[in-house]
Coordinates of C-alpha atoms (C1' of nucleotides) in Angstrom, one line a residue:
Chain A
M587 CA -8.6 13.5 -25.9
R588 CA -11.4 11.5 -27.3
F589 CA -12.5 8.8 -25.1
S590 CA -13.1 6.5 -27.9
K591 CA -9.3 6.5 -28.8
S592 CA -7.9 6.6 -25.3
F593 CA -7.2 3.1 -24.2
I594 CA -9.4 3.6 -21.2
H595 CA -10.9 0.3 -20.1
T596 CA -13.2 0.4 -17.0
L597 CA -14.3 -2.8 -15.2
K598 CA -17.7 -3.4 -13.5
E599 CA -16.1 -5.6 -10.9
A600 CA -13.0 -5.1 -9.0
P601 CA -10.4 -7.7 -9.5
K602 CA -10.6 -10.1 -6.6
D603 CA -7.0 -9.6 -5.3
A604 CA -7.7 -5.8 -4.6
S605 CA -8.7 -4.8 -1.0
L606 CA -8.2 -1.4 -0.4
P607 CA -10.3 1.4 -2.2
S608 CA -7.2 2.8 -4.1
H609 CA -6.2 -0.5 -5.3
K610 CA -9.8 -1.4 -6.4
Y611 CA -10.7 1.9 -8.0
L612 CA -7.3 2.3 -9.7
V613 CA -7.5 -1.0 -11.3
R614 CA -11.4 -0.6 -12.2
A615 CA -11.0 2.6 -13.6
G616 CA -8.1 1.7 -15.8
F617 CA -5.3 3.5 -14.3
I618 CA -3.0 0.6 -13.5
S619 CA -2.9 -3.1 -14.1
Q620 CA -0.9 -5.7 -12.3
V621 CA 2.1 -7.4 -13.8
A622 CA 3.2 -9.4 -10.9
S623 CA 3.3 -9.3 -7.1
G624 CA 4.0 -5.5 -6.3
I625 CA 4.7 -4.6 -10.0
Y626 CA 2.3 -2.6 -12.0
N627 CA 1.7 -1.3 -15.6
F628 CA 0.7 2.5 -15.7
L629 CA -2.2 2.7 -18.4
P630 CA -2.9 6.1 -20.1
L631 CA -4.8 7.6 -17.2
G632 CA -2.4 6.4 -14.6
K633 CA 0.4 7.8 -16.6
I634 CA -1.1 11.1 -16.9
V635 CA -1.4 11.5 -12.9
L636 CA 2.0 10.1 -12.5
E637 CA 3.3 12.7 -14.8
K638 CA 1.4 15.4 -13.1
I639 CA 2.9 14.5 -9.7
K640 CA 6.3 14.5 -11.1
K641 CA 5.9 17.8 -12.6
I642 CA 4.7 19.5 -9.5
T643 CA 7.6 17.7 -7.5
K644 CA 10.0 19.0 -10.0
E645 CA 8.8 22.4 -10.2
E646 CA 9.1 23.1 -6.5
L647 CA 12.5 21.3 -6.0
D648 CA 14.0 23.2 -8.9
A649 CA 12.5 26.6 -7.4
A650 CA 14.3 25.6 -4.1
G651 CA 17.4 25.2 -6.1
A652 CA 17.9 21.5 -6.4
V653 CA 19.2 20.1 -9.4
E654 CA 17.8 17.0 -11.3
V655 CA 19.9 14.2 -12.4
Q656 CA 18.9 10.7 -13.6
L657 CA 21.1 7.7 -12.2
G658 CA 21.3 4.3 -13.5
F659 CA 18.7 1.9 -12.2
V660 CA 21.0 -0.9 -12.4
T661 CA 24.0 -0.4 -10.0
P662 CA 27.2 -2.3 -9.4
C663 CA 27.5 -4.4 -6.3
E664 CA 31.0 -3.0 -5.6
L665 CA 29.6 0.3 -4.4
W666 CA 27.2 -1.5 -2.0
E667 CA 30.2 -3.5 -0.6
Q668 CA 31.9 -0.2 0.0
S669 CA 29.2 1.2 2.0
G670 CA 28.7 -2.0 3.9
R671 CA 24.9 -2.2 2.9
L672 CA 25.3 -5.3 0.5
A673 CA 25.0 -7.6 3.3
K674 CA 22.8 -5.6 5.6
Y675 CA 20.2 -4.8 3.1
G676 CA 19.5 -8.4 2.8
K677 CA 17.0 -10.1 0.5
E678 CA 15.4 -6.8 -0.5
L679 CA 18.2 -6.1 -2.7
L680 CA 17.6 -8.0 -6.1
R681 CA 21.0 -9.1 -7.3
F682 CA 21.9 -10.6 -10.6
K683 CA 25.1 -11.0 -12.8
D684 CA 25.7 -10.0 -16.3
R685 CA 27.3 -12.0 -19.1
K686 CA 30.6 -11.4 -17.7
E687 CA 29.7 -12.6 -14.2
N688 CA 29.8 -9.0 -12.8
C689 CA 27.3 -8.5 -9.8
F690 CA 24.7 -5.7 -10.0
V691 CA 21.7 -4.9 -7.8
L692 CA 18.5 -3.0 -9.1
G693 CA 18.7 0.2 -7.0
P694 CA 16.4 0.4 -3.9
T695 CA 17.7 3.7 -3.1
H696 CA 20.7 5.7 -4.3
E697 CA 22.9 7.1 -1.8
E698 CA 26.0 5.2 -2.9
M699 CA 25.5 6.1 -6.4
M700 CA 24.9 9.8 -5.6
V701 CA 27.9 10.0 -3.3
N702 CA 30.0 8.2 -6.0
L703 CA 28.9 10.7 -8.6
V704 CA 29.8 13.7 -6.3
R705 CA 33.0 12.6 -4.9
G706 CA 35.8 13.6 -7.2
R707 CA 33.7 16.2 -8.9
I708 CA 33.2 18.4 -5.7
N709 CA 36.7 19.0 -4.2
S710 CA 36.3 22.3 -2.5
Y711 CA 34.2 23.9 0.0
K712 CA 33.6 26.8 -2.6
Q713 CA 31.5 24.3 -4.6
L714 CA 29.1 23.6 -1.9
P715 CA 26.3 23.2 -0.9
L716 CA 24.8 21.1 -3.7
N717 CA 21.3 19.4 -3.8
L718 CA 20.8 16.7 -6.4
Y719 CA 17.7 14.7 -7.0
Q720 CA 16.2 12.5 -9.4
I721 CA 12.7 11.0 -10.1
G722 CA 12.9 7.4 -11.1
L723 CA 12.3 3.7 -10.4
K724 CA 13.1 1.8 -7.3
F725 CA 13.1 -1.8 -6.8
R726 CA 12.9 -3.5 -3.4
D727 CA 12.2 -7.1 -3.2
E728 CA 9.8 -6.6 -0.3
A729 CA 9.0 -9.7 1.7
R730 CA 5.2 -8.8 1.5
P731 CA 4.1 -6.3 -1.2
R732 CA 0.4 -5.1 -0.7
F733 CA -2.2 -2.5 -1.2
G734 CA -1.5 -1.9 -4.9
L735 CA 0.7 1.0 -5.4
L736 CA 1.0 1.7 -1.8
R737 CA 3.6 -0.9 -1.1
G738 CA 5.0 -2.2 -4.4
R739 CA 8.3 -3.7 -5.2
E740 CA 8.8 -1.7 -8.3
F741 CA 7.8 1.9 -7.5
V742 CA 8.7 5.6 -8.6
M743 CA 10.4 7.8 -6.2
K744 CA 12.0 11.0 -5.9
D745 CA 15.2 10.9 -4.0
G746 CA 17.4 13.8 -3.4
Y747 CA 20.7 14.0 -1.6
S748 CA 22.3 17.2 -0.2
F749 CA 25.8 17.9 0.3
H750 CA 27.4 20.6 2.7
A751 CA 30.5 21.7 4.2
D752 CA 29.2 21.7 7.8
E753 CA 26.3 20.5 9.9
E754 CA 24.7 24.0 10.1
D755 CA 24.4 24.4 6.4
M756 CA 22.8 20.9 6.1
K757 CA 20.3 21.9 8.7
R758 CA 19.4 25.1 6.7
E759 CA 18.8 22.9 3.7
Y760 CA 16.9 20.4 5.8
A761 CA 14.5 23.2 6.7
L762 CA 14.4 24.4 3.2
M763 CA 13.4 20.9 2.1
E764 CA 10.6 20.7 4.7
E765 CA 9.2 23.8 3.4
T766 CA 9.4 22.6 -0.2
Y767 CA 7.6 19.4 0.6
K768 CA 4.8 21.2 2.3
K769 CA 4.5 23.2 -0.9
I770 CA 4.5 20.1 -3.0
F771 CA 1.8 18.2 -1.0
S772 CA -0.5 21.1 -0.6
R773 CA -0.3 21.8 -4.3
M774 CA -1.4 18.1 -4.8
G775 CA -4.6 19.1 -2.6
L776 CA -3.6 16.5 0.0
D777 CA -4.5 16.6 3.8
F778 CA -1.1 15.9 5.2
R779 CA 1.2 16.4 8.4
A780 CA 4.8 16.7 8.7
V781 CA 5.7 14.6 11.6
E782 CA 8.6 13.9 13.9
A783 CA 10.1 10.4 13.1
D784 CA 12.3 7.8 14.8
V785 CA 15.7 8.4 13.6
G786 CA 16.5 4.7 14.6
A787 CA 20.0 3.0 14.4
I788 CA 21.4 5.6 12.3
G789 CA 21.0 7.8 15.3
G790 CA 21.8 11.4 16.4
S791 CA 20.1 13.5 13.7
A792 CA 16.6 14.6 13.1
S793 CA 14.1 13.4 10.8
K794 CA 10.6 14.1 9.5
E795 CA 8.0 12.0 7.6
F796 CA 5.3 13.4 5.6
M797 CA 1.9 11.6 6.3
V798 CA -1.2 11.7 4.1
I799 CA -4.0 11.3 6.7
A800 CA -6.1 8.2 5.8
D801 CA -7.6 5.4 7.6
S802 CA -5.8 2.8 5.5
G803 CA -2.4 4.2 6.6
E804 CA 0.1 1.8 8.1
D805 CA 1.6 4.3 10.5
N806 CA 0.1 5.8 13.6
I807 CA 0.6 9.4 14.3
A808 CA 0.1 11.6 17.3
I809 CA -1.5 15.1 16.5
C810 CA -2.0 17.9 18.8
T811 CA -5.6 19.2 18.7
Q812 CA -4.4 22.7 19.4
C813 CA -0.7 23.5 18.2
D814 CA 1.3 22.2 15.4
Y815 CA 2.9 19.3 17.1
A816 CA 2.8 16.0 15.3
A817 CA 4.8 12.9 15.5
N818 CA 4.9 9.3 14.5
V819 CA 4.0 7.3 17.6
E820 CA 7.4 5.6 17.3
A821 CA 8.8 9.1 18.2
A822 CA 5.8 10.9 19.9
K823 CA 6.4 12.3 23.4
K824 CA 3.9 13.5 25.8
A825 CA 3.9 16.0 28.6
K826 CA 5.0 15.1 31.9
R827 CA 1.9 14.4 34.1
S828 CA 1.3 15.5 37.6
E829 CA 0.9 12.5 40.3
P830 CA -2.7 11.6 41.1
S831 CA -4.1 13.4 44.2
E832 CA -4.6 10.1 46.0
V833 CA -1.1 8.7 46.8
P834 CA -1.2 5.3 48.6
E835 CA 0.6 5.0 52.0
F836 CA 2.8 2.2 52.6
S837 CA 4.3 2.1 56.1
N838 CA 7.1 -0.3 54.9
F839 CA 8.8 -1.8 52.0
E840 CA 7.9 -5.3 52.3
P841 CA 6.7 -8.5 50.4
F842 CA 3.0 -9.1 50.2
L843 CA 1.2 -12.3 49.4
T844 CA -0.7 -12.0 46.2
P845 CA -1.5 -15.7 45.1
G846 CA -2.3 -15.8 41.3
I847 CA -2.5 -12.1 41.0
K848 CA -0.6 -11.5 37.8
T849 CA -1.9 -8.9 35.6
I850 CA -2.1 -5.1 36.1
E851 CA -5.9 -5.4 36.2
E852 CA -5.9 -8.0 38.8
L853 CA -3.6 -6.0 40.9
K854 CA -5.6 -2.9 40.5
E855 CA -8.5 -4.9 41.9
F856 CA -6.8 -6.6 44.5
F857 CA -5.1 -3.5 46.2
H858 CA -7.9 -1.0 45.0
I859 CA -5.2 1.2 43.8
D860 CA -4.6 3.5 40.8
P861 CA -2.5 1.7 38.2
Y862 CA -0.2 4.7 38.1
F863 CA 1.3 3.4 41.3
L864 CA 1.8 -0.3 39.8
L865 CA 5.1 -1.2 38.2
K866 CA 4.5 -2.9 35.0
A867 CA 7.3 -5.3 33.7
V868 CA 7.3 -6.1 29.7
A869 CA 9.9 -8.8 29.0
K870 CA 11.4 -8.9 25.6
K871 CA 14.2 -10.8 23.8
A872 CA 16.5 -8.3 22.3
L873 CA 18.4 -9.4 19.2
Y874 CA 22.0 -7.7 18.5
E875 CA 24.4 -8.1 15.7
D876 CA 26.4 -10.3 18.1
G877 CA 23.9 -12.2 20.3
E878 CA 20.8 -11.8 22.2
E879 CA 19.6 -11.3 25.7
I880 CA 16.4 -10.9 27.7
V881 CA 15.4 -7.4 28.8
V882 CA 12.7 -6.2 31.0
F883 CA 11.3 -2.8 30.4
F884 CA 9.5 -1.3 33.3
L885 CA 6.7 1.3 33.0
R886 CA 4.0 2.7 35.2
G887 CA 1.0 0.5 35.1
D888 CA -1.3 2.6 33.0
Q889 CA 1.3 2.8 30.2
E890 CA 2.2 0.6 27.1
L891 CA 5.6 -0.1 25.9
Q892 CA 6.5 1.4 22.6
E893 CA 8.6 -1.1 20.9
T894 CA 10.7 1.2 18.6
K895 CA 11.6 3.5 21.4
A896 CA 12.4 0.4 23.6
M897 CA 14.7 -1.0 20.8
N898 CA 16.5 2.2 20.4
A899 CA 17.0 2.6 24.2
I900 CA 19.2 -0.5 24.2
E901 CA 20.4 -0.3 20.6
A902 CA 19.0 -3.6 19.6
L903 CA 18.4 -4.6 16.1
E904 CA 15.2 -6.3 17.0
L905 CA 12.7 -7.3 19.9
E906 CA 11.0 -10.4 20.1
D907 CA 8.2 -11.7 22.4
V908 CA 9.5 -14.1 25.0
S909 CA 7.5 -17.1 26.2
D910 CA 6.9 -18.0 29.8
E911 CA 9.2 -21.0 29.3
E912 CA 12.0 -19.0 28.2
L913 CA 11.4 -16.6 31.4
K914 CA 11.5 -19.3 33.6
K915 CA 14.6 -20.9 32.3
A916 CA 16.3 -17.6 32.7
G917 CA 15.1 -17.6 36.4
I918 CA 12.5 -14.9 35.9
V919 CA 9.1 -15.5 37.2
P920 CA 6.3 -14.5 34.7
G921 CA 3.5 -12.4 36.4
F922 CA 5.8 -11.5 39.4
I923 CA 8.5 -9.6 37.7
G924 CA 10.2 -6.8 39.8
P925 CA 13.5 -4.8 39.4
Y926 CA 15.0 -6.0 42.7
E927 CA 17.5 -8.6 42.2
L928 CA 16.4 -9.5 38.7
G929 CA 18.9 -11.2 36.8
C930 CA 18.8 -9.5 33.5
K931 CA 19.2 -6.1 31.9
V932 CA 16.3 -3.7 32.9
V933 CA 15.0 -0.4 31.5
F934 CA 12.9 2.1 33.1
D935 CA 10.5 4.6 31.6
E936 CA 11.9 8.1 32.4
E937 CA 8.4 8.9 34.1
L938 CA 9.6 6.4 36.7
K939 CA 12.8 8.4 37.7
G940 CA 12.4 9.0 41.5
A941 CA 9.0 7.2 41.9
K942 CA 8.0 6.0 45.0
N943 CA 5.1 4.4 46.7
L944 CA 5.0 1.8 44.0
I945 CA 3.9 -1.9 44.1
C946 CA 6.1 -4.2 41.8
G947 CA 6.7 -7.9 41.4
G948 CA 8.5 -9.9 44.1
N949 CA 10.5 -12.1 41.5
R950 CA 9.0 -14.9 43.6
E951 CA 5.7 -16.8 42.9
D952 CA 2.8 -15.3 44.4
Y953 CA 4.6 -12.3 46.1
H954 CA 4.6 -8.6 45.1
L955 CA 6.6 -6.0 47.0
I956 CA 4.7 -2.8 48.4
G957 CA 6.1 0.6 49.0
A958 CA 8.9 0.2 46.5
D959 CA 11.1 3.4 46.0
L960 CA 13.1 3.5 42.9
A961 CA 15.6 5.8 44.4
H962 CA 17.6 2.5 44.6
F963 CA 17.9 2.4 40.9
E964 CA 19.3 5.8 40.4
D965 CA 22.1 4.7 38.0
A966 CA 19.8 2.5 35.8
L967 CA 18.7 3.5 32.4
F968 CA 15.8 5.7 32.5
V969 CA 14.5 6.7 29.0
D970 CA 11.1 7.4 27.3
I971 CA 9.9 4.0 26.2
K972 CA 6.1 4.6 26.6
E973 CA 3.6 4.8 23.9
V974 CA 1.5 7.9 23.5
K975 CA -2.2 7.3 23.5
E976 CA -5.4 9.3 22.4
G977 CA -5.9 12.0 24.8
D978 CA -2.5 12.3 26.2
E979 CA -1.2 15.7 26.7
C980 CA 0.9 17.5 24.0
P981 CA 4.5 17.9 25.0
K982 CA 4.6 21.4 23.4
C983 CA 1.2 22.9 24.5
G984 CA -0.5 20.7 26.9
A985 CA -3.6 20.2 24.8
A986 CA -5.1 16.7 24.0
L987 CA -3.3 14.5 21.4
Q988 CA -5.3 12.5 18.9
I989 CA -4.0 9.5 17.2
K990 CA -4.6 9.1 13.4
K991 CA -3.5 6.8 10.8
G992 CA -1.2 8.1 8.1
I993 CA 0.4 6.8 4.7
E994 CA 3.9 8.0 4.5
V995 CA 4.7 9.9 1.4
G996 CA 7.8 11.7 2.2
H997 CA 10.7 11.6 4.5
I998 CA 13.6 13.9 5.0
F999 CA 16.5 13.1 7.0
Q1000 CA 19.7 14.8 8.4
L1001 CA 22.2 12.2 7.4
G1002 CA 25.5 13.5 8.4
T1003 CA 28.7 12.1 7.2
R1004 CA 27.5 8.3 7.4
Y1005 CA 28.0 7.5 3.8
S1006 CA 30.7 10.2 2.8
D1007 CA 32.7 8.5 5.5
A1008 CA 32.0 5.0 4.2
L1009 CA 32.7 6.0 0.7
N1010 CA 35.6 8.2 1.5
A1011 CA 33.9 11.2 -0.2
T1012 CA 35.6 14.3 1.1
F1013 CA 36.3 18.1 0.0
L1014 CA 39.0 20.5 1.1
D1015 CA 37.9 23.0 3.6
K1016 CA 39.3 26.5 4.0
D1017 CA 42.4 25.1 5.7
G1018 CA 43.0 22.8 3.0
K1019 CA 42.0 19.9 5.2
A1020 CA 40.0 16.9 3.7
R1021 CA 36.6 16.6 5.3
P1022 CA 33.6 14.3 4.6
F1023 CA 30.6 15.9 3.3
V1024 CA 27.8 16.5 5.6
M1025 CA 24.7 15.1 3.8
G1026 CA 20.9 15.3 3.9
T1027 CA 18.7 13.1 2.3
Y1028 CA 15.0 13.6 1.0
G1029 CA 12.5 11.1 -0.4
I1030 CA 9.1 11.4 -1.9
G1031 CA 7.1 8.2 -2.9
I1032 CA 5.8 9.5 -6.2
S1033 CA 3.8 6.4 -7.3
R1034 CA 2.6 5.8 -3.6
L1035 CA 1.1 9.3 -3.9
I1036 CA -1.4 8.3 -6.6
A1037 CA -2.7 5.5 -4.3
A1038 CA -2.7 7.9 -1.3
A1039 CA -4.6 10.5 -2.9
I1040 CA -7.4 8.1 -3.7
E1041 CA -7.3 6.6 -0.2
Q1042 CA -8.0 10.1 1.1
N1043 CA -10.4 11.1 -1.7
H1044 CA -13.0 8.6 -2.7
D1045 CA -16.5 7.6 -2.3
D1046 CA -18.6 4.4 -2.8
R1047 CA -18.7 5.3 -6.7
G1048 CA -15.0 5.9 -7.3
C1049 CA -12.1 8.3 -7.3
I1050 CA -12.5 12.0 -6.5
W1051 CA -9.1 13.5 -7.9
P1052 CA -7.8 16.7 -6.4
K1053 CA -7.8 19.2 -9.2
E1054 CA -4.1 19.6 -9.6
I1055 CA -3.5 16.0 -10.1
A1056 CA -6.7 15.0 -11.9
P1057 CA -6.4 13.3 -15.4
F1058 CA -8.5 15.9 -17.3
S1059 CA -10.4 18.4 -15.5
V1060 CA -13.6 18.1 -17.6
D1061 CA -15.3 15.2 -19.2
I1062 CA -17.8 15.9 -21.9
I1063 CA -20.5 13.3 -22.0
V1064 CA -22.4 13.0 -25.2
S1065 CA -25.6 11.5 -23.8
N1066 CA -26.6 10.2 -27.3
T1067 CA -24.1 10.2 -30.0
K1068 CA -26.6 9.5 -32.7
E1069 CA -28.2 12.8 -32.0
K1070 CA -26.4 15.2 -34.5
E1071 CA -27.2 18.3 -32.3
Q1072 CA -25.6 16.8 -29.3
L1073 CA -22.5 15.6 -31.0
D1074 CA -22.0 18.7 -32.9
F1075 CA -22.5 20.9 -29.8
A1076 CA -20.0 18.6 -27.7
E1077 CA -17.4 18.8 -30.6
E1078 CA -17.5 22.3 -30.6
L1079 CA -17.3 23.0 -27.0
Y1080 CA -14.3 20.3 -26.9
G1081 CA -12.5 22.3 -29.5
F1082 CA -13.0 25.5 -27.6
L1083 CA -11.8 24.1 -24.4
L1084 CA -8.7 22.6 -26.1
Q1085 CA -7.9 25.8 -27.6
E1086 CA -8.2 27.6 -24.2
G1087 CA -5.7 24.8 -22.5
V1088 CA -8.2 23.4 -20.5
E1089 CA -7.6 19.7 -20.0
V1090 CA -10.7 18.1 -21.6
I1091 CA -11.8 14.7 -22.6
L1092 CA -14.7 14.2 -24.9
D1093 CA -16.8 11.0 -24.2
D1094 CA -17.8 10.2 -27.8
R1095 CA -18.3 6.5 -27.4
P1096 CA -21.5 5.1 -29.0
E1097 CA -22.6 4.0 -25.4
R1098 CA -25.7 5.0 -23.7
F1099 CA -25.9 7.6 -21.0
G1100 CA -25.5 5.2 -17.8
P1101 CA -22.1 3.7 -18.7
K1102 CA -20.8 7.1 -19.5
I1103 CA -22.0 8.7 -16.2
K1104 CA -20.6 5.7 -14.3
D1105 CA -17.2 5.9 -15.8
F1106 CA -17.2 9.6 -15.1
E1107 CA -17.9 8.8 -11.4
L1108 CA -15.4 5.9 -11.3
I1109 CA -12.6 7.7 -12.8
G1110 CA -13.2 10.8 -11.0
F1111 CA -12.8 13.8 -13.3
P1112 CA -13.5 16.8 -11.3
Y1113 CA -16.2 18.2 -13.7
G1114 CA -18.5 16.5 -16.1
V1115 CA -20.7 18.3 -18.8
I1116 CA -23.6 16.4 -19.9
V1117 CA -24.8 17.3 -23.3
G1118 CA -28.2 15.7 -23.9
K1119 CA -31.7 16.1 -23.7
G1120 CA -31.5 19.6 -22.3
L1121 CA -30.0 20.8 -25.5
R1122 CA -33.5 21.4 -26.8
D1123 CA -34.0 23.9 -24.3
G1124 CA -30.7 25.3 -24.6
K1125 CA -29.3 23.8 -21.5
V1126 CA -26.4 21.3 -20.6
Q1127 CA -25.7 20.1 -17.2
V1128 CA -22.4 20.6 -15.2
V1129 CA -21.7 17.8 -12.5
D1130 CA -19.3 18.3 -9.6
R1131 CA -17.7 15.0 -9.0
K1132 CA -17.1 15.7 -5.5
T1133 CA -20.6 16.8 -4.5
L1134 CA -22.3 14.9 -7.3
E1135 CA -24.5 18.1 -7.6
K1136 CA -25.8 18.9 -11.2
E1137 CA -26.4 22.4 -12.4
D1138 CA -28.2 23.5 -15.5
V1139 CA -26.2 25.8 -17.5
D1140 CA -27.3 28.0 -20.4
I1141 CA -25.5 27.0 -23.6
L1142 CA -24.8 30.6 -24.2
N1143 CA -22.8 30.7 -21.0
I1144 CA -21.4 27.4 -20.8
K1145 CA -17.9 28.3 -22.1
D1146 CA -17.4 31.1 -19.6
Y1147 CA -18.7 28.9 -16.8
L1148 CA -16.3 26.2 -17.6
L1149 CA -13.4 28.5 -18.0
Q1150 CA -14.2 30.2 -14.7
L1151 CA -14.5 26.8 -13.0
T1152 CA -11.1 25.5 -14.3
K1153 CA -9.2 28.6 -13.8
K1154 CA -6.3 27.9 -11.7
Chain B
rC294 C1' 9.9 -16.2 6.8
rG295 C1' 5.4 -18.3 9.9
rG296 C1' -0.1 -19.0 9.4
rG297 C1' -4.5 -19.2 6.1
rG298 C1' -6.9 -18.9 1.2
rC299 C1' -7.1 -19.1 -4.1
rG300 C1' -5.5 -20.4 -9.3
rU301 C1' -11.4 -22.8 -14.7
rA302 C1' -12.1 -17.4 -21.5
rG303 C1' -10.3 -10.4 -21.0
rC304 C1' -12.9 -9.6 -15.7
rG305 C1' -16.0 -11.9 -11.9
rC306 C1' -17.5 -16.9 -10.8
rA307 C1' -20.0 -22.2 -10.9
rG308 C1' -18.5 -27.2 -11.4
rU309 C1' -13.9 -30.4 -7.8
rC310 C1' -16.2 -33.1 -1.8
rU311 C1' -18.9 -38.0 -4.7
rG312 C1' -13.9 -39.1 -11.5
rG313 C1' -18.0 -40.3 -16.8
rU314 C1' -21.6 -36.5 -22.8
rU315 C1' -19.2 -31.5 -26.6
rA316 C1' -16.5 -27.7 -19.4
rG317 C1' -20.9 -23.9 -18.0
rC318 C1' -22.9 -18.8 -16.2
rG319 C1' -22.6 -13.1 -15.8
rC320 C1' -20.1 -9.0 -17.9
rA321 C1' -16.8 -7.8 -21.9
rC322 C1' -16.2 -8.9 -27.4
rC323 C1' -18.1 -9.7 -33.0
rU324 C1' -22.7 -9.5 -36.5
rG325 C1' -27.8 -7.7 -37.5
rG326 C1' -32.1 -5.2 -35.6
rU327 C1' -34.6 -2.3 -31.8
rU328 C1' -33.4 1.4 -28.0
rU329 C1' -30.9 6.1 -26.2
rG330 C1' -30.5 10.7 -19.3
rG331 C1' -28.2 6.2 -14.4
rG332 C1' -24.1 0.0 -16.3
rA333 C1' -30.6 -1.6 -22.4
rC334 C1' -33.3 -5.6 -25.3
rC335 C1' -33.9 -9.5 -29.0
rA336 C1' -31.4 -13.1 -32.3
rG337 C1' -26.9 -15.1 -33.9
rG338 C1' -21.6 -15.8 -32.9
rG339 C1' -16.1 -15.9 -31.7
rG340 C1' -12.8 -17.0 -27.4
rG341 C1' -10.4 -22.4 -23.0
rU342 C1' -2.8 -25.6 -22.6
rC343 C1' -9.2 -26.0 -16.3
rG344 C1' -1.4 -22.5 -13.5
rG345 C1' 2.8 -26.1 -15.2
rG346 C1' 5.1 -31.1 -14.8
rG347 C1' 4.5 -36.0 -13.4
rG348 C1' 1.3 -40.2 -11.4
rU349 C1' -3.4 -43.3 -10.6
rU350 C1' -7.5 -44.9 -13.9
rC351 C1' -10.7 -47.7 -19.5
rG352 C1' -11.6 -42.3 -18.5
rA353 C1' -8.9 -36.5 -14.6
rA354 C1' -11.0 -29.6 -14.0
rU355 C1' -12.2 -33.3 -10.2
rC356 C1' -8.0 -38.2 -6.8
rC357 C1' -2.4 -38.5 -5.5
rC358 C1' 2.8 -36.2 -5.9
rU359 C1' 5.5 -31.9 -7.1
rC360 C1' 6.6 -27.3 -8.8
rC361 C1' 5.1 -22.2 -9.9
rG362 C1' 1.9 -17.9 -9.4
rC363 C1' -1.3 -14.6 -6.6
rC364 C1' -4.0 -12.6 -2.3
rC365 C1' -4.9 -12.0 3.1
rC366 C1' -3.1 -11.9 8.5
rG367 C1' 1.6 -11.7 11.1
rA368 C1' 7.0 -10.9 11.1
rC369 C1' 10.1 -7.6 8.3
rC370 C1' 10.5 -2.8 5.7
rA371 C1' 11.2 3.8 3.7

RNA sequence: CGGGGCGUAGCGCAGUCUGGUUAGCGCACCUGGUUUGGGACCAGGGGGUCGGGGGUUCGAAUCCCUCCGCCCCGACCA
């Protein structure tokens, strides 16, 4: 492609509404432009990258035996009613009516459509398994779209759904998809981790997220520094700790006057005790489908509550903070909350099972209880509700965990029969009995990957594209297009590389050197060839975008040099 | 949805508080010339419903009402 005819328009200044590097650079370099909140145009450069990502995804999925289809973007409300998601999905579903007053939604995901497509066509266990996928637009009317392509309302997603006769076969496919996803993201040159994820209210089955490691990520993930353990903090575990060597001795279980001493920090000072032996109470308001209640979560004093775990523990839809006033109204004494005779639901962290020699709140203003032994609460709910922190021990190997930020670019899920049940999609098994399909579902954020790649690979000059998804691998810069020798040489090199199948762009614009090299750096082509003054001495310069190092190359060798460089 | 901010040329902004020539600057764009290895220079030029509607006023980008859009923090969300 010739730069002069390519509809590439770079900007010197970033649009003011961009904040993240990927957003700024993708707009400045002319990859995308904003249409409305969370909706973007893909300009020629952006389109090339998008197609490359699609292509890699398709190749690997096809190789794994999945089959591509394309479902309607506009889907009838009826299906959503059948699955029960029309109400549940809420405002994120963009609904509208056609001229005949039929209700439709713009598909935010396609479980319903895909199940509907398969039911009636697959009738026998002999036709299973089946893995169908599509790469296409999704629309979710997000409350707050942001960060450019990272969280748009309209976005490109690959979504796949597999159908199986039994759980075991579904798990086999799930493992195959995990391997396939790893191949896909590796080919794209990304630093990523497959992490264990929260399965949430759907429950029961496993789920993994694929995270591109980047500081601007919205998810926190715990990664083992030694083994391959990695998990979203919403699901991360840590190894069981051994008790501190210094155990406090309490002769009795009794109330103790602690005037105005409320926080863990204050208690630690007051009693000169390791917070390990303090019982921390975190009160939350839990919302359920049919009401709400106050729940108190207890942890050791040196731990923090992980809200997603806590929410799952009591099967709540949501947890909200409670004010001191609300607590008092419920007869709870903020600052002095303990498990004894507390008039609400309590949950203990699993680490507290059988714990003793504790200090806990006395449920009475200015009193704590010392020498508490949780053996009294044997029948209470003990589950993992604590947040994993930097430096905690890995549950698999015991080495230190580190916490990093990640951008979720893929998610695989053992779905089970949730949708096939709801939509009555069944097949006949060997015994001629009708059974619901056992399903898996697998997603990749295709357009989000464009932004994620740049969040991970950029410097203060612009994008640094991984080679596999870069728009063009070589940018031939003609330093001065009025110098006939330069232009002729560049044209010849351009023709040669095209013929050799190298993805090359020729910067033949009648600009000076400055803007051209700036654009090279901003757009982030992997290699630049500067055809300029050095030509007199029989040299051109090759620039590596990543290192910004320049190397003089003899014009007699440049063709081989470039072929070598861009060879896959 | 709660809190904050913004809306003036394709992009970035000044002007608004304190109403008053023809609404200005940088970049980009067009013409001519010079220049040509790190976002050139000189001269000339084109481009504006000042987000929309309503109001106050002799007079509104500027004051008031209202609607819309966009961004940020949070809540939410795969």
